[in-house]
CSV table of C-alpha atoms in Angstrom, one decimal:
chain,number,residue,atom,x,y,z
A,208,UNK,CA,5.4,-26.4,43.3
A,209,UNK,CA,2.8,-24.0,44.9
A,210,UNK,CA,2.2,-20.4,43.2
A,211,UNK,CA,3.9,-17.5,45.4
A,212,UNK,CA,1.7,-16.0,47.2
A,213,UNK,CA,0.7,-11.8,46.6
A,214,UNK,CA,-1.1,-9.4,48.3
A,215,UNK,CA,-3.4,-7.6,47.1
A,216,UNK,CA,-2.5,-4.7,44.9
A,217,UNK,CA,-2.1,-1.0,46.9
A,218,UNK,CA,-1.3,2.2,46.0
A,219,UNK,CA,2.1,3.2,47.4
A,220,UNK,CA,1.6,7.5,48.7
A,221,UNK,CA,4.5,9.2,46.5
A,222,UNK,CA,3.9,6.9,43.8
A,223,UNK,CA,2.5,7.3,40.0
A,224,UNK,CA,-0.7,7.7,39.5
A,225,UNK,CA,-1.5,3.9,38.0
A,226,UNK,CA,1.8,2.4,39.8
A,227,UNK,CA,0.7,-0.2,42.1
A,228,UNK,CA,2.7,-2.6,44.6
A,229,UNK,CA,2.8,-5.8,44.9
A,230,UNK,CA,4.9,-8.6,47.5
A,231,UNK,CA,6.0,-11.8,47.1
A,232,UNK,CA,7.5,-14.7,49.4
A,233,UNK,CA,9.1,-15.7,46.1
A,234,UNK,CA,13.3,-15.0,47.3
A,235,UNK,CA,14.3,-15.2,43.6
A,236,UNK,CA,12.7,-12.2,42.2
A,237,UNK,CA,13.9,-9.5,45.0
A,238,UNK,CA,10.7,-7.7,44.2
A,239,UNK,CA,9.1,-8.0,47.4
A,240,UNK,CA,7.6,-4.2,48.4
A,241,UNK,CA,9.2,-2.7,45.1
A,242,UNK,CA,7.0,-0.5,43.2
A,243,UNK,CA,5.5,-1.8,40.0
A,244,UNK,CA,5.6,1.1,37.5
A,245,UNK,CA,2.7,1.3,35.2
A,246,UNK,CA,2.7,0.9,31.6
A,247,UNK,CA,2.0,4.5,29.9
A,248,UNK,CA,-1.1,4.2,28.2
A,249,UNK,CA,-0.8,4.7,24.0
A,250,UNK,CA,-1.8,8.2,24.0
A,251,UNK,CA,0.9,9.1,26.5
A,252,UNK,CA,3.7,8.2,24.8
A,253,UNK,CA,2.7,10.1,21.3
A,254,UNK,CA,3.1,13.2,23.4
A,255,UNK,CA,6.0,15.6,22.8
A,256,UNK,CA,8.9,14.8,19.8
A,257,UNK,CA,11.6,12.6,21.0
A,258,UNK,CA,15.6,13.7,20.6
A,259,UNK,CA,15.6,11.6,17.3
A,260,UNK,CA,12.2,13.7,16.0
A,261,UNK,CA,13.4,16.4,16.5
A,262,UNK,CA,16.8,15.7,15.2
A,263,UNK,CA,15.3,14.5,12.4
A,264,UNK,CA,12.7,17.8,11.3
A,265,UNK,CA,15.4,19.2,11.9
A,266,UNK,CA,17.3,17.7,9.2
A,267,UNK,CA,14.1,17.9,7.1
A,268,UNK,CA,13.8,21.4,7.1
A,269,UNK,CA,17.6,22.4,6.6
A,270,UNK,CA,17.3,20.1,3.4
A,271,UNK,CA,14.3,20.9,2.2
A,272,UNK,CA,15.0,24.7,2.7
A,273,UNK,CA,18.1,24.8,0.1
A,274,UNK,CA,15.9,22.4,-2.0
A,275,UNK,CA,13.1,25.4,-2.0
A,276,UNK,CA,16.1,27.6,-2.7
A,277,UNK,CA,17.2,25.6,-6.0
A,278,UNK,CA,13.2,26.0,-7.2
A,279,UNK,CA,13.2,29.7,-6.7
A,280,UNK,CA,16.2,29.5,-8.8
A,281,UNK,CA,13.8,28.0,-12.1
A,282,UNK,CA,11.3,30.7,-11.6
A,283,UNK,CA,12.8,33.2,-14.0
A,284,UNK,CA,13.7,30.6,-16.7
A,285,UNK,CA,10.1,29.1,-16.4
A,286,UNK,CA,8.2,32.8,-16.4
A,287,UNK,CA,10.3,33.7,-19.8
A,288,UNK,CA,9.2,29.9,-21.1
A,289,UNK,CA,5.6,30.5,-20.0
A,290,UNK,CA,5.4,34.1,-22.2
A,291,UNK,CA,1.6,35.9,-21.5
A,292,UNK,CA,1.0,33.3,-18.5
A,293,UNK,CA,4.4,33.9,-17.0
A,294,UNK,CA,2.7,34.9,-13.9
A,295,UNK,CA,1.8,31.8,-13.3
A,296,UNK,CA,5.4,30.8,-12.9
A,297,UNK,CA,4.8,30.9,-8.9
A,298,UNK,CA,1.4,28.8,-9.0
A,299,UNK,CA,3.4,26.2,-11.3
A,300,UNK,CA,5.9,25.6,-8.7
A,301,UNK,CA,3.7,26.3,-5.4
A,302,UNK,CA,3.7,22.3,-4.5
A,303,UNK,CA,7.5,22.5,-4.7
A,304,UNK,CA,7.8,24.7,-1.7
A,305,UNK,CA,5.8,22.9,0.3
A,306,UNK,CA,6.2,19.2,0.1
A,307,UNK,CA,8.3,18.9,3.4
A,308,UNK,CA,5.2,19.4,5.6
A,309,UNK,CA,3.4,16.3,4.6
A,310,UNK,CA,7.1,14.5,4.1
A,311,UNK,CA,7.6,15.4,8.1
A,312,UNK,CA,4.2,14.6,8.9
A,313,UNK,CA,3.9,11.1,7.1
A,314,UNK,CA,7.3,10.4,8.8
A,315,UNK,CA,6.9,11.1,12.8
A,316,UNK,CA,3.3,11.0,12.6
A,317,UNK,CA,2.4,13.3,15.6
A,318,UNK,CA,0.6,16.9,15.7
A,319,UNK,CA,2.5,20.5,14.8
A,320,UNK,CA,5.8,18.5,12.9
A,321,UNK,CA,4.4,19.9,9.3
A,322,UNK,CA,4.2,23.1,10.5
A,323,UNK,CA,7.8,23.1,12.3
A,324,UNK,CA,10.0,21.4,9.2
A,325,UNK,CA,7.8,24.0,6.5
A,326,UNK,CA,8.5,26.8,8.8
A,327,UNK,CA,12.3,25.5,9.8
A,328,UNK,CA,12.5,25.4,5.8
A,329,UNK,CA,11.9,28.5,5.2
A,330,UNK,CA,13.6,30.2,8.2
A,331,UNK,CA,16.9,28.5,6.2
A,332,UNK,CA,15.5,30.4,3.3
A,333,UNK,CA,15.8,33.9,5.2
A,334,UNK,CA,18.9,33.5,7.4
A,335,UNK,CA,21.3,31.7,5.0
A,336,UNK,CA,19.8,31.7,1.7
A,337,UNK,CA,19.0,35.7,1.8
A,338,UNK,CA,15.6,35.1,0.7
A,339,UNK,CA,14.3,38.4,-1.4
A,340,UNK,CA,11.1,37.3,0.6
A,341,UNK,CA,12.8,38.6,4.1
A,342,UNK,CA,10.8,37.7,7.5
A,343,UNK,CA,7.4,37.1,6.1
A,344,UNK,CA,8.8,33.9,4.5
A,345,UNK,CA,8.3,32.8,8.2
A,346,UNK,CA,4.5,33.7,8.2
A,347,UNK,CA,4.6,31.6,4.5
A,348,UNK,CA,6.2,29.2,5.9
A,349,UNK,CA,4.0,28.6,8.7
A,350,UNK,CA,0.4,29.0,6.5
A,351,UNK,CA,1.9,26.5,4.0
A,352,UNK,CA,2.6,23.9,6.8
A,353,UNK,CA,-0.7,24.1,8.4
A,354,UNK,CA,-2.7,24.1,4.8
A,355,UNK,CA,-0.5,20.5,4.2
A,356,UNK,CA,-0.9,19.5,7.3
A,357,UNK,CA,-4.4,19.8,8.3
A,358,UNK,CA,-6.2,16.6,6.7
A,359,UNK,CA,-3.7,14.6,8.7
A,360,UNK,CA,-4.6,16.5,11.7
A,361,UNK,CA,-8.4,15.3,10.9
A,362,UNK,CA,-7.4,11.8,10.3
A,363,UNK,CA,-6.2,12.4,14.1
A,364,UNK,CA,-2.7,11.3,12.3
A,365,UNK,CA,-3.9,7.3,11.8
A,366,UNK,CA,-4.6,7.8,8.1
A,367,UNK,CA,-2.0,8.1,5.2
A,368,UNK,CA,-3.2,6.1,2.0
A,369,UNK,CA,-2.5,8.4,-1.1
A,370,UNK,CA,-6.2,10.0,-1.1
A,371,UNK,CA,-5.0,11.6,2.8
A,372,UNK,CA,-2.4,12.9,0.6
A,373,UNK,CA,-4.3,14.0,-2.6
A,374,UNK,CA,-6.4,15.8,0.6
A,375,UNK,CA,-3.1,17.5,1.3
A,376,UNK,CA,-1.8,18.9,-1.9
A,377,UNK,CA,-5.6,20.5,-2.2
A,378,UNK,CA,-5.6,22.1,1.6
A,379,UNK,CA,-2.2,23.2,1.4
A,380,UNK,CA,-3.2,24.9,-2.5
A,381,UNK,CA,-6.2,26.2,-0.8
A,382,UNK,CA,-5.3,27.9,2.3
A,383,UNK,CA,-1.9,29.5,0.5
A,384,UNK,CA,-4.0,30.6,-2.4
A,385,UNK,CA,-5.9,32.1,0.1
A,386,UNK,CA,-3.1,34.0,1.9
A,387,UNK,CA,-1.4,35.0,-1.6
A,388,UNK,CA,-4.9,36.4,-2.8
A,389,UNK,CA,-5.1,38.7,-0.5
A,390,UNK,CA,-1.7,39.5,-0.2
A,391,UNK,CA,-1.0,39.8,-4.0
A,392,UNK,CA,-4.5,41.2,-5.1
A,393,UNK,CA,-5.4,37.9,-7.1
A,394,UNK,CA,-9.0,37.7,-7.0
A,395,UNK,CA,-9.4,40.8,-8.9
A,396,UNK,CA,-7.7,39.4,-11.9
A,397,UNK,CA,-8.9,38.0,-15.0
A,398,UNK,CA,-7.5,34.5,-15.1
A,399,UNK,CA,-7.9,33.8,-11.0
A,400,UNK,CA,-9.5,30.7,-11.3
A,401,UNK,CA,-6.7,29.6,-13.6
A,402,UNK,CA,-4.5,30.3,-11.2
A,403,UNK,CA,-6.2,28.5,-8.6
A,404,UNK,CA,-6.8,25.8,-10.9
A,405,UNK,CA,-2.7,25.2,-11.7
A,406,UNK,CA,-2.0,25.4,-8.2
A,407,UNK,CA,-4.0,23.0,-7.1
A,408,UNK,CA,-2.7,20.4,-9.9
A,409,UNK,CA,0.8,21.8,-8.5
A,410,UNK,CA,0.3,21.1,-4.7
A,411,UNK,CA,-0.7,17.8,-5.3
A,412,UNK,CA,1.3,16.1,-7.3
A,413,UNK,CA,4.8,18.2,-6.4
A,414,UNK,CA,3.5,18.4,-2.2
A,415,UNK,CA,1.0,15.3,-1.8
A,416,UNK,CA,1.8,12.5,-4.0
A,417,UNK,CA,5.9,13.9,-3.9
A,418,UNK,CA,5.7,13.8,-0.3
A,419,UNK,CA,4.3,9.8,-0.1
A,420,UNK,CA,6.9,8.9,-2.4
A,421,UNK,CA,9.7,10.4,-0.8
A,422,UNK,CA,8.7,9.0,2.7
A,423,UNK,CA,8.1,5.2,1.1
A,424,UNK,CA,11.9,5.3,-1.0
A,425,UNK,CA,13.4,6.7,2.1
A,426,UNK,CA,11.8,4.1,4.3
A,427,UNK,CA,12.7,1.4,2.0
A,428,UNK,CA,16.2,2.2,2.4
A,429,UNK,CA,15.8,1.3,6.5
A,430,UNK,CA,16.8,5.0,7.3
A,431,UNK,CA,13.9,5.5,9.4
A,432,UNK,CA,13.2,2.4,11.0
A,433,UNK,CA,13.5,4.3,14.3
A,434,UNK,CA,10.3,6.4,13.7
A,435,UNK,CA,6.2,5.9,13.3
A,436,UNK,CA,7.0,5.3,9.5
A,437,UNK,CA,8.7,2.5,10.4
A,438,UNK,CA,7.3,0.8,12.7
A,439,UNK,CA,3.9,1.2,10.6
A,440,UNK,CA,5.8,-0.4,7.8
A,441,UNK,CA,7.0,-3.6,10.5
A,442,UNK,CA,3.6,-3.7,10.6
């Protein structure tokens, strides 16, 4: 049987940019003069959250921000069981707070979703949790989300063995010790590097290496099949 013949590819005015056209004498395929529509390249179709994404940091964040309410609830017991260092309650439980930014991050895999679920968290926090914090939870919020988030951002979100999130728990310790220094006069006390030292230890294991866990028992379960983790994970 002899090939159908084509002519040669054209572009179509009104079409996609890529789409090309192609015509056939073949009568079974009904395709003669139709538009071929290009395939997106890879880097098009990471761009923007999907329905299911967003659905999904949305979840994340509603979640996570009664679970940050429940640790704000041990502060006061663990400030009495500390004694002289109960000011380091906070430091102790700083990864606690922030472990839904790498969670959402390891999950959809695409720029800004750490940032969205920490700061979704904590707006939960404000509006139906009455956070003592108020609004600048928000601001919190957000500076916790990008410290977690950023070594994924330089892995252009293709890395996530355990030292990516080792990397996180230290950024996201970093960057709020930062914020909370100045914002709580740290650096002028005594035992600052303490401080600094306890919440880093905090924000990695209770943010970074919490944060892979959770993702790989969730995706075990076939919960998120539908998203990067997933499909990463189908290999």
């Amino acid at each position: 049987m002899a090939e159908p013949r084509t002519t040669p590819q054209q572009t179509t005015p009104g079409a996609a940019p890529g789409a090309v056209v192609g015509t056939t004498d073949d009568p079974t395929t009904g395709t003669a003069g139709h538009v071929l529509p290009a395939t997106p390249p890879p880097a098009a179709r990471r761009r923007g959250l999907t329905l299911h994404e967003t659905v999904l940091i949305a979840v994340l964040g509603v979640v996570f921000g009664f679970v940050y309410w429940a640790f704000v609830q041990l502060w006061a017991p663990l400030q009495l069981a500390m004694g002289p260092l109960a000011d380091l309650a906070a430091n102790v439980l700083a990864g606690a707070w922030i472990v839904v930014g790498p969670l959402a991050t390891y999950v959809v895999r695409k720029p800004g979703v750490g940032i969205l679920a920490e700061t979704l968290a904590a707006l939960v926090e404000v509006v139906f949790l009455a956070s003592p914090a108020g609004p600048l939870l928000l601001v919190v919020g957000l500076v916790q989300g990008l410290g977690a988030e950023l070594p994924f951002a330089l892995t252009r979100y293709r890395r996530f063995g355990w030292w990516v999130f080792v990397a996180s728990g230290v950024s996201a310790a970093l960057v709020t010790f930062a914020f909370n220094a100045v914002r709580f006069g740290w650096l002028g006390q005594d035992y600052a590097m303490l401080r600094l030292g306890v919440q880093v230890v905090s924000c990695v294991v209770l943010c970074g290496l919490a944060a892979r866990l959770l993702g790989d028992a969730l995706a075990r379960t076939g919960a998120l099949d539908a998203f990067a983790i997933g499909a990463a994970r189908r290999g």
